[in-house]
PDB file of C-alpha atoms in Angstrom:
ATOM      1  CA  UNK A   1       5.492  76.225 124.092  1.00 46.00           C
ATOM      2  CA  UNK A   2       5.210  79.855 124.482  1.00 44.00           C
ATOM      3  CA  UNK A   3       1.805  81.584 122.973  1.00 49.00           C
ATOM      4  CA  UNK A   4       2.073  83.011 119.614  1.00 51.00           C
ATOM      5  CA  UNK A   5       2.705  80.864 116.352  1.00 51.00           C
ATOM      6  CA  UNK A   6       3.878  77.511 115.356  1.00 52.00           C
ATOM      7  CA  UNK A   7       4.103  77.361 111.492  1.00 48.00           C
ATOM      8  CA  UNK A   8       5.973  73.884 110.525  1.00 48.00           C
ATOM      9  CA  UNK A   9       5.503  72.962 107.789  1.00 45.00           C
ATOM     10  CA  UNK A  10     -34.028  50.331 120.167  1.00 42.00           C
ATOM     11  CA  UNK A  11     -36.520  53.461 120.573  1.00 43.00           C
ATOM     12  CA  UNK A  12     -40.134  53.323 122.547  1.00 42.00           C
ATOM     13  CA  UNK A  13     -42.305  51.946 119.417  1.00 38.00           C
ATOM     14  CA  UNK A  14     -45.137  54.539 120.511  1.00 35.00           C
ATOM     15  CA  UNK A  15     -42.604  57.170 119.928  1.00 37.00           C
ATOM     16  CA  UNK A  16     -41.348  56.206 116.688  1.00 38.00           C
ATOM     17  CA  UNK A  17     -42.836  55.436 112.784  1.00 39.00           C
ATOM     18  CA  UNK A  18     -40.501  53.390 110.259  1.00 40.00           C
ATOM     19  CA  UNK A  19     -40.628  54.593 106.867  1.00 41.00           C
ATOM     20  CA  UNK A  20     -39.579  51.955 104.525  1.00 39.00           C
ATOM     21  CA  UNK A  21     -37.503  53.434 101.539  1.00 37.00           C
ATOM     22  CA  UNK A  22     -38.910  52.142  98.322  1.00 33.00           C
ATOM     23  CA  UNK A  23     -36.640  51.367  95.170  1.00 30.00           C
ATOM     24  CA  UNK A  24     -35.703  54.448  93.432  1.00 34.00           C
ATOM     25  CA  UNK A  25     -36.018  54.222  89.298  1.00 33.00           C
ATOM     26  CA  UNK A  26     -34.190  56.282  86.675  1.00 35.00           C
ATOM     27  CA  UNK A  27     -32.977  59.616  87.369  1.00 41.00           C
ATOM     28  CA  UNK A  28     -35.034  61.626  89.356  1.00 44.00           C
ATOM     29  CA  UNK A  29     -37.562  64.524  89.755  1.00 47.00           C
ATOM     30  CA  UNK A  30     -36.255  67.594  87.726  1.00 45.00           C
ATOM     31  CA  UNK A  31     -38.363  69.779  89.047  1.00 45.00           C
ATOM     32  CA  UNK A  32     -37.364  68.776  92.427  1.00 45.00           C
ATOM     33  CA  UNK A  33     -41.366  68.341  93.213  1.00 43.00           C
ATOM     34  CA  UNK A  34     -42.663  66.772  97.157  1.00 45.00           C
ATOM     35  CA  UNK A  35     -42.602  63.889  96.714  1.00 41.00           C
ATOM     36  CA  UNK A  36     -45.649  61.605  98.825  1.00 45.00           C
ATOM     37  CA  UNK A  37     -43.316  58.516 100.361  1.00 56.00           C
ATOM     38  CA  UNK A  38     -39.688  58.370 100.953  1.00 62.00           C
ATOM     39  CA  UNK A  39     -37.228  57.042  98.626  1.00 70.00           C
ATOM     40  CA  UNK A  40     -34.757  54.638  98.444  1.00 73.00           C
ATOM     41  CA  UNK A  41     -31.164  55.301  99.199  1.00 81.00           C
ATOM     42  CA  UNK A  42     -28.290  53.924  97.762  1.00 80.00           C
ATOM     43  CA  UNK A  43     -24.664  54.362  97.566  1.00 82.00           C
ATOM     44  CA  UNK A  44     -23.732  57.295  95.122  1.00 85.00           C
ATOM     45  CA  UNK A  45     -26.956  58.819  96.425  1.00 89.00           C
ATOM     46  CA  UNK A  46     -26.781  62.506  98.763  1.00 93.00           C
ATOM     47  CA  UNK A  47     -29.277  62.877 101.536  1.00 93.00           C
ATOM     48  CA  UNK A  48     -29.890  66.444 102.301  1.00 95.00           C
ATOM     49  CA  UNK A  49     -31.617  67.297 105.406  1.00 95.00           C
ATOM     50  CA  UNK A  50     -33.157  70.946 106.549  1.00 96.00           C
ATOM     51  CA  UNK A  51     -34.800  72.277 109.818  1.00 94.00           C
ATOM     52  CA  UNK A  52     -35.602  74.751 111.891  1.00 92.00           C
ATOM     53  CA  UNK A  53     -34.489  72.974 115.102  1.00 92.00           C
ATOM     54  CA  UNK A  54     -31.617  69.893 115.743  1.00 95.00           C
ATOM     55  CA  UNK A  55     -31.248  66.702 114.298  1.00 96.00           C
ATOM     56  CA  UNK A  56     -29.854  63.169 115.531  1.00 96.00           C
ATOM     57  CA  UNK A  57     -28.379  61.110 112.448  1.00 96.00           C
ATOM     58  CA  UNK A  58     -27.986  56.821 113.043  1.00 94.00           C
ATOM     59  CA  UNK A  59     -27.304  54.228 110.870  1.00 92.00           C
ATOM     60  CA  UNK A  60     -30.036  52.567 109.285  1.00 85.00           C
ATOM     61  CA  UNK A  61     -30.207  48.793 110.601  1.00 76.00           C
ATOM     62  CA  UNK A  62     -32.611  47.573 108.011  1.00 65.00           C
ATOM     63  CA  UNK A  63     -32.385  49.940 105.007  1.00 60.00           C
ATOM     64  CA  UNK A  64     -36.006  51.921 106.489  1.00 59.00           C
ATOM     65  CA  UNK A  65     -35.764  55.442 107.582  1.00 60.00           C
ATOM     66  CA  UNK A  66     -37.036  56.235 111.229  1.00 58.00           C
ATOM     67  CA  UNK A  67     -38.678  59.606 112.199  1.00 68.00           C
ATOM     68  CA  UNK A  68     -40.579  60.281 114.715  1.00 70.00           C
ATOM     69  CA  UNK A  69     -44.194  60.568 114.384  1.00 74.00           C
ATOM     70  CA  UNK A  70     -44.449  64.237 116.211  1.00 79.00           C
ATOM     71  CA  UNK A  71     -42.633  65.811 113.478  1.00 85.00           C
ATOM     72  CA  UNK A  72     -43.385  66.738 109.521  1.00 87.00           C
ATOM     73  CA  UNK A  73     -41.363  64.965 107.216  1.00 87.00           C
ATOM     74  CA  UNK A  74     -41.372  66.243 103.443  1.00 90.00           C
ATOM     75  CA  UNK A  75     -39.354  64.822 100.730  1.00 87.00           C
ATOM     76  CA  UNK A  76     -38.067  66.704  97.178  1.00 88.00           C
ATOM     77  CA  UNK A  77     -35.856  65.186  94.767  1.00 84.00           C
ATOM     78  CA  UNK A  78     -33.370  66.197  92.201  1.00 89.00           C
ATOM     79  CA  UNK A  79     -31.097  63.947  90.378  1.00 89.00           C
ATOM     80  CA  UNK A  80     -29.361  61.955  92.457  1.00 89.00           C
ATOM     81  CA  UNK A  81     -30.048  64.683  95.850  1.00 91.00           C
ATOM     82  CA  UNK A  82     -32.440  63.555  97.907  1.00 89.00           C
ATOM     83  CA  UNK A  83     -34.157  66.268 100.336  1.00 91.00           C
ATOM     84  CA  UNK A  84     -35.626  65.984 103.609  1.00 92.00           C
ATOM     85  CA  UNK A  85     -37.400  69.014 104.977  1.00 93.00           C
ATOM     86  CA  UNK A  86     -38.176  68.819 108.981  1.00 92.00           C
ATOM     87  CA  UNK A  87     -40.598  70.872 111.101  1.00 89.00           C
ATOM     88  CA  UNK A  88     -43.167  70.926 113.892  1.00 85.00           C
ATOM     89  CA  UNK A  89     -46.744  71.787 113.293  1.00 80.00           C
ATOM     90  CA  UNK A  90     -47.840  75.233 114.355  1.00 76.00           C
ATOM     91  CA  UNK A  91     -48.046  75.094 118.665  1.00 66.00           C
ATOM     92  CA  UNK A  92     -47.075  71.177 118.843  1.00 73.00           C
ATOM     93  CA  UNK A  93     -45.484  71.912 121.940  1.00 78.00           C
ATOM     94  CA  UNK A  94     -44.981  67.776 121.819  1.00 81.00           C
ATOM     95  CA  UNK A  95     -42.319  68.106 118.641  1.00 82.00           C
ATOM     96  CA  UNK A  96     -39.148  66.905 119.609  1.00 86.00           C
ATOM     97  CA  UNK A  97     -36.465  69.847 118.936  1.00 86.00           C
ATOM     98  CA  UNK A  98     -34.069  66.496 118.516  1.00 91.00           C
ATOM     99  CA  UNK A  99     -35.535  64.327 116.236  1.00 90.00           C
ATOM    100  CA  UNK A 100     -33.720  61.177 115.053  1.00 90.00           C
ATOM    101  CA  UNK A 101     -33.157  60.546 111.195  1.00 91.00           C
ATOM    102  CA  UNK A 102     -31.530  57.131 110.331  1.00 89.00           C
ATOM    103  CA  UNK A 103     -29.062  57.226 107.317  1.00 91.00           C
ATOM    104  CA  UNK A 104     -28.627  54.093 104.745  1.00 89.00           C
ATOM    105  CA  UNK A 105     -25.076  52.971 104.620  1.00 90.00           C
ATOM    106  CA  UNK A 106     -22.789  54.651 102.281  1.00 92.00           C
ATOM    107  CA  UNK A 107     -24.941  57.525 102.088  1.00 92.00           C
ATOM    108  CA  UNK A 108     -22.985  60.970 102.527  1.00 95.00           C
ATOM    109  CA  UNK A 109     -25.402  63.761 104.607  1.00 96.00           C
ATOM    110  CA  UNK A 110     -25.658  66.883 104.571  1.00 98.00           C
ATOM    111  CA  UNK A 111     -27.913  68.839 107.516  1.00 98.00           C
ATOM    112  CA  UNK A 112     -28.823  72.502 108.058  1.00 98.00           C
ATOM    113  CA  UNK A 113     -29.934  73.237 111.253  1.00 97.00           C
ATOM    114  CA  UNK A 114     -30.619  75.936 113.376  1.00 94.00           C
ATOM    115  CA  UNK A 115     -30.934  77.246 117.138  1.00 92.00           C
ATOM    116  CA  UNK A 116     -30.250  73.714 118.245  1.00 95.00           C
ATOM    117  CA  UNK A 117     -27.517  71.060 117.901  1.00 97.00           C
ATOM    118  CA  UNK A 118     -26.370  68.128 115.749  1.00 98.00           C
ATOM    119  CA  UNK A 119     -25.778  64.552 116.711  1.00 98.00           C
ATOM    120  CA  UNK A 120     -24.597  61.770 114.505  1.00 98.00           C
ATOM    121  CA  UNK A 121     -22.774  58.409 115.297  1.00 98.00           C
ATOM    122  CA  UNK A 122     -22.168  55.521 113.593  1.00 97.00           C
ATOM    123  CA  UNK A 123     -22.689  56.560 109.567  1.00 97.00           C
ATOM    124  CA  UNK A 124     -20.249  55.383 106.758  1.00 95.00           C
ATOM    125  CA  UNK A 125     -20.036  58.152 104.389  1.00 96.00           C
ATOM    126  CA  UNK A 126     -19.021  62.118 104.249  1.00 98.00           C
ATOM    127  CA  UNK A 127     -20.858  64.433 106.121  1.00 98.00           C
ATOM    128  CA  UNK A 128     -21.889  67.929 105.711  1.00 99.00           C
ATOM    129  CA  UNK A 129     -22.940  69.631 109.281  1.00 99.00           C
ATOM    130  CA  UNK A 130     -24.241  73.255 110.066  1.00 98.00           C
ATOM    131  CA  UNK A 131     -25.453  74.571 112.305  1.00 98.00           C
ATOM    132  CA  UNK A 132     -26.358  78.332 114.590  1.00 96.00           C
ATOM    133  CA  UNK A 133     -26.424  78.405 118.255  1.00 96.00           C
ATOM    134  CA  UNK A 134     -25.861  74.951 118.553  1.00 97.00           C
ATOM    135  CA  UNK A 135     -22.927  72.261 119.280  1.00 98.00           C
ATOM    136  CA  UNK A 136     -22.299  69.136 116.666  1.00 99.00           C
ATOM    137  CA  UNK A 137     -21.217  66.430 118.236  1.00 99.00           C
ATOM    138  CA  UNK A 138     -19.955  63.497 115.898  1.00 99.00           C
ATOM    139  CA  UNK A 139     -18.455  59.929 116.817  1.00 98.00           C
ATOM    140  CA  UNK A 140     -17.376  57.069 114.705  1.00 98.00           C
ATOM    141  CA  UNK A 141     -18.587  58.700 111.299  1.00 98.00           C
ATOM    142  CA  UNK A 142     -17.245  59.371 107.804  1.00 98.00           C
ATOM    143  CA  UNK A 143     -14.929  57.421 105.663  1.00 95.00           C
ATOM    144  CA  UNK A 144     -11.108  56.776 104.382  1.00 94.00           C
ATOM    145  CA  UNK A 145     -11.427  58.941 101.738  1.00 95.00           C
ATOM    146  CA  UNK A 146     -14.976  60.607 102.962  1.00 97.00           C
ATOM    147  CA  UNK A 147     -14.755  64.902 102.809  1.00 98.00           C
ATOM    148  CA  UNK A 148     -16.053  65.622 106.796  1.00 98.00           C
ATOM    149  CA  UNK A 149     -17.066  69.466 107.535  1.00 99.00           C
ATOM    150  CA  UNK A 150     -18.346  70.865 110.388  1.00 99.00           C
ATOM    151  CA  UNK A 151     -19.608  74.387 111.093  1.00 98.00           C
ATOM    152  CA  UNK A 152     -21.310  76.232 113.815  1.00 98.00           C
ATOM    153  CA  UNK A 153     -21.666  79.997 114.490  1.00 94.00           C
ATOM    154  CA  UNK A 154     -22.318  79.840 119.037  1.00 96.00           C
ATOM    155  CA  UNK A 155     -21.455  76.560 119.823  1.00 98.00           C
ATOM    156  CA  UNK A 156     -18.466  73.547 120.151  1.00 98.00           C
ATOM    157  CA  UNK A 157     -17.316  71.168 117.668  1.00 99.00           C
ATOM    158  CA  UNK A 158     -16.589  67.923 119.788  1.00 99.00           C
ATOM    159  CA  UNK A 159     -15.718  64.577 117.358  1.00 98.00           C
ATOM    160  CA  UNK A 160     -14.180  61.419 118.127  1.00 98.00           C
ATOM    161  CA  UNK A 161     -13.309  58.700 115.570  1.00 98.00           C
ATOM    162  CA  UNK A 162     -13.420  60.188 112.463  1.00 98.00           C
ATOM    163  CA  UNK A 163     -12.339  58.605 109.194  1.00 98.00           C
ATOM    164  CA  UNK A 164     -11.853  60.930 106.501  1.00 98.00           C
ATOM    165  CA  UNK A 165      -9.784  62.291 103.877  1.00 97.00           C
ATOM    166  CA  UNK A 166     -10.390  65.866 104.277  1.00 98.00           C
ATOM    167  CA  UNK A 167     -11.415  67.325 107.374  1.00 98.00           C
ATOM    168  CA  UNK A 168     -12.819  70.992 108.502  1.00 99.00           C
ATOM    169  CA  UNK A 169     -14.511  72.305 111.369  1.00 99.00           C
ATOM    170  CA  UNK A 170     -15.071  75.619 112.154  1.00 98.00           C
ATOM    171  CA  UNK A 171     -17.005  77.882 115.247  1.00 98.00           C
ATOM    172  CA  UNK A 172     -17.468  81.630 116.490  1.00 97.00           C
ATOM    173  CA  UNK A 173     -17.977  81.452 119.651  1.00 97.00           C
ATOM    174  CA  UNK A 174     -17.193  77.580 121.119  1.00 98.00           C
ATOM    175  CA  UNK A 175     -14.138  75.017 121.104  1.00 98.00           C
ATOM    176  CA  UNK A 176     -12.892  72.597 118.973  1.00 99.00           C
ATOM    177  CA  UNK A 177     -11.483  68.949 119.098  1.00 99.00           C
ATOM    178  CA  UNK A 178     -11.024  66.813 116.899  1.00 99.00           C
ATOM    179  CA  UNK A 179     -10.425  63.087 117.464  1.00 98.00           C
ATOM    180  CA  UNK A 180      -9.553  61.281 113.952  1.00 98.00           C
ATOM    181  CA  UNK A 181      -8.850  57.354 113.506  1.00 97.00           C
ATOM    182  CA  UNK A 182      -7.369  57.823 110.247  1.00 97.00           C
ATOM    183  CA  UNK A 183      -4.523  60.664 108.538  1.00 97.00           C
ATOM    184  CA  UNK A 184      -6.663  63.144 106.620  1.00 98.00           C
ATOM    185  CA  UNK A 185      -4.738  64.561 103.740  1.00 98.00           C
ATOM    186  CA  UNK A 186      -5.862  68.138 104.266  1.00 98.00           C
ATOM    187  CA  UNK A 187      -7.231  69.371 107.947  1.00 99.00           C
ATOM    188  CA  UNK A 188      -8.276  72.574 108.919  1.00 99.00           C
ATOM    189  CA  UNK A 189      -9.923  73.937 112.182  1.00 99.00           C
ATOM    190  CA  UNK A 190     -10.501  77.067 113.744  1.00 98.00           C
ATOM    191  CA  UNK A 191     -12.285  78.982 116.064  1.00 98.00           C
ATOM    192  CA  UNK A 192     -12.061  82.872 117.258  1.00 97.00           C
ATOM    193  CA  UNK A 193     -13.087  82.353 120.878  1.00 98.00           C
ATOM    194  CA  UNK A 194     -12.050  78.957 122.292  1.00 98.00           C
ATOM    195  CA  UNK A 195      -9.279  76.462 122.241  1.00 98.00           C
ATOM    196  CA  UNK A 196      -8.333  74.078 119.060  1.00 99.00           C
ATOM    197  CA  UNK A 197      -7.256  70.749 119.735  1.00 98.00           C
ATOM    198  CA  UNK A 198      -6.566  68.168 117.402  1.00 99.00           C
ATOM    199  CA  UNK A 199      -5.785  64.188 117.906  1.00 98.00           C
ATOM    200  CA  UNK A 200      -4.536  62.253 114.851  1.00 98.00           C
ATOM    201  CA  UNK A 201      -3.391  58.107 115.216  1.00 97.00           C
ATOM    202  CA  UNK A 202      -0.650  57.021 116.248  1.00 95.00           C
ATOM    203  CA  UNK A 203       2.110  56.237 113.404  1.00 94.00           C
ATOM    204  CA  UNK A 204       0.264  59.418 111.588  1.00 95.00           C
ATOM    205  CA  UNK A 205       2.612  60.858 108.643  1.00 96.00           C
ATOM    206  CA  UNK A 206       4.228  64.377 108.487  1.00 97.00           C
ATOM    207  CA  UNK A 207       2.191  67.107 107.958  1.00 98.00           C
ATOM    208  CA  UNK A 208       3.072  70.836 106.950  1.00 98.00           C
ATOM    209  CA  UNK A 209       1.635  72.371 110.127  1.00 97.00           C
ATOM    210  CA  UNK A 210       0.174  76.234 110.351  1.00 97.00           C
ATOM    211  CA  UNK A 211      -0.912  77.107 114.091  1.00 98.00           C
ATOM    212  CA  UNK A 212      -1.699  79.813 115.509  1.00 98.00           C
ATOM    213  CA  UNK A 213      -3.112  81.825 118.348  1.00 97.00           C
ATOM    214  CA  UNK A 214      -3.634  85.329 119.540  1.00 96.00           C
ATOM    215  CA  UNK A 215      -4.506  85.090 123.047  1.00 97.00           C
ATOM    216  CA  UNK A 216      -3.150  81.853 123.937  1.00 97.00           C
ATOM    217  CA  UNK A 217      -0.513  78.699 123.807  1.00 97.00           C
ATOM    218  CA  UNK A 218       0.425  76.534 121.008  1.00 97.00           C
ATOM    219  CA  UNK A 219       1.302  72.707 121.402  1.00 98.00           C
ATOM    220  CA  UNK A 220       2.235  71.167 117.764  1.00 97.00           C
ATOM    221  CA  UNK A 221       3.721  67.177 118.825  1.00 97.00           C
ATOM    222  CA  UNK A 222       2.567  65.247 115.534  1.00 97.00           C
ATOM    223  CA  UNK A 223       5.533  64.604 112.617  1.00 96.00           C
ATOM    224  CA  UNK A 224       6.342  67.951 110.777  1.00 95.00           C
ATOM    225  CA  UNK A 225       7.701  68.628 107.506  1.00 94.00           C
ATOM    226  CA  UNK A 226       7.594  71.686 105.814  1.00 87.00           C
ATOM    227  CA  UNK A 227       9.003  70.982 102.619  1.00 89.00           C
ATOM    228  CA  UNK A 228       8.329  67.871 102.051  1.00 90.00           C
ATOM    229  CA  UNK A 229       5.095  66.495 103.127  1.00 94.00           C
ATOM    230  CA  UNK A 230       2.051  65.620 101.675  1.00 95.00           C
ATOM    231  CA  UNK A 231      -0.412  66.709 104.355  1.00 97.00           C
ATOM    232  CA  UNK A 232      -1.341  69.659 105.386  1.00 98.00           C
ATOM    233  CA  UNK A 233      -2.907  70.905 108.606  1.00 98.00           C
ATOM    234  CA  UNK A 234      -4.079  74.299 109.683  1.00 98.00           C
ATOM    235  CA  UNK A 235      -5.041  75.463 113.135  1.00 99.00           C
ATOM    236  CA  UNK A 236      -6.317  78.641 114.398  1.00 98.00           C
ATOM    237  CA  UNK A 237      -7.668  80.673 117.275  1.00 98.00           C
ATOM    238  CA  UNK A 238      -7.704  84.638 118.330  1.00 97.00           C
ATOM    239  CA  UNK A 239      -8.676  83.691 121.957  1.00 98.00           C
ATOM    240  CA  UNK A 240      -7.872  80.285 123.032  1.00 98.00           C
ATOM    241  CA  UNK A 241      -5.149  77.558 123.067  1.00 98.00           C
ATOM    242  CA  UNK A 242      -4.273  75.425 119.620  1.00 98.00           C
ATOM    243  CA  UNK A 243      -3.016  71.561 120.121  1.00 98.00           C
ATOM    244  CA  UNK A 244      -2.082  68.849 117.658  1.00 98.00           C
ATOM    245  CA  UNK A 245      -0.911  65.688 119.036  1.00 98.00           C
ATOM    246  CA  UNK A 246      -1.037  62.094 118.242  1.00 94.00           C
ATOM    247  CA  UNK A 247      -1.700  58.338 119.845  1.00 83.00           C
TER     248      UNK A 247
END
């Protein structure tokens, strides 16, 4: 298709220090205070992580968080939010710039990073992912009905089996592509200087389809229906190439 627009519609042990998560009672810290152990984690829970480097998100095998012992962990709480602030010591040229957080089943994340990437695989809930000069790179995350956003300022989104019911990614500066195991109601992804490519199942329903490209070639093979579906997909680049397909 011509370029322009489409519009239809096991880790060394020395390395490594388990936290166990202890129950959690009532309903939380108000005053969102550091709080001296970790807590416990449980479905309808949010874990929040912050730090000034990358992070690498795994399930939890045994309901314990793992961090490694090179880097400062500190915990806040508030209501049912659940904070966890990362960072290095002042000249520990020994902390890891990747260090490896392991997330409870059923937990939805959220992580703010910065100058370096994000890695998760393997989690069962929604995720929240941001990051600045830095790719995220996701596989077999999120959930049938899970909300799954991505964003990055210099660097590629690159996913691969993604359940979700709403899906976003966004970069600058870096591509996207998008591999999803299930039909997300709503998707949207876009970048200004790279190409967009999208993968939905096969047998995926119609979608009401907006993409578009500057500099570039459009490719739009999944169902379409402008008027009468009830899934909705937007694509965008300025400098780059913008796929959909399916199987």
């Amino acid at each position: 298709m011509s370029s322009g627009t489409f519009t239809r519609g096991r880790r060394p042990a020395a390395l490594l220090m388990a936290v166990p998560l202890v129950a959690a009672c009532g309903g939380g810290d108000p005053d969102g205070r550091l709080d001296a152990g970790p807590p416990e984690l449980a479905r309808g829970q949010r874990l929040v992580v912050t730090t000034g480097d990358g992070v690498r998100l795994r399930p939890s095998d045994d309901g314990r968080a793992v961090t490694d012992p090179r880097i400062v962990s500190r915990w806040s709480h508030r209501e049912d939010t659940w904070t966890l602030d990362l960072s290095c010591r002042d000249h520990d040229e020994r902390c890891p710039r990747m260090p490896a957080v392991d997330v409870p089943a059923g937990v939805p994340v959220s992580v703010t990073a910065r100058n370096a990437g994000i890695d998760a695989a393997g989690l069962s809930a929604g995720l929240d992912l941001t990051t600045v000069n830095g790719d995220i790179t996701v596989n077999r995350s999120g959930g049938d009905d899970a909300t799954v956003r991505f964003v990055t300022r210099n660097g590629s989104v690159r996913a691969s089996g993604l359940r979700s019911g709403e899906l976003r990614a966004a970069t600058v500066n870096g591509d996207v592509s998008l591999g999803s195991a299930t039909s997300p109601t709503r998707l949207t992804a876009t970048t200004e200087n790279g190409s967009v490519r999208v993968t939905l199942p096969s047998g995926t329903p119609s979608y009401d389809v907006t993409a578009t490209t500057q500099n570039g070639r459009t490719s739009v093979t999944v169902p379409t229906d402008t008027q009468n579906a009830r899934h909705s997909m937007t694509l965008g680049s300025v400098n780059g190439d913008v796929t959909a397909a399916q199987g």
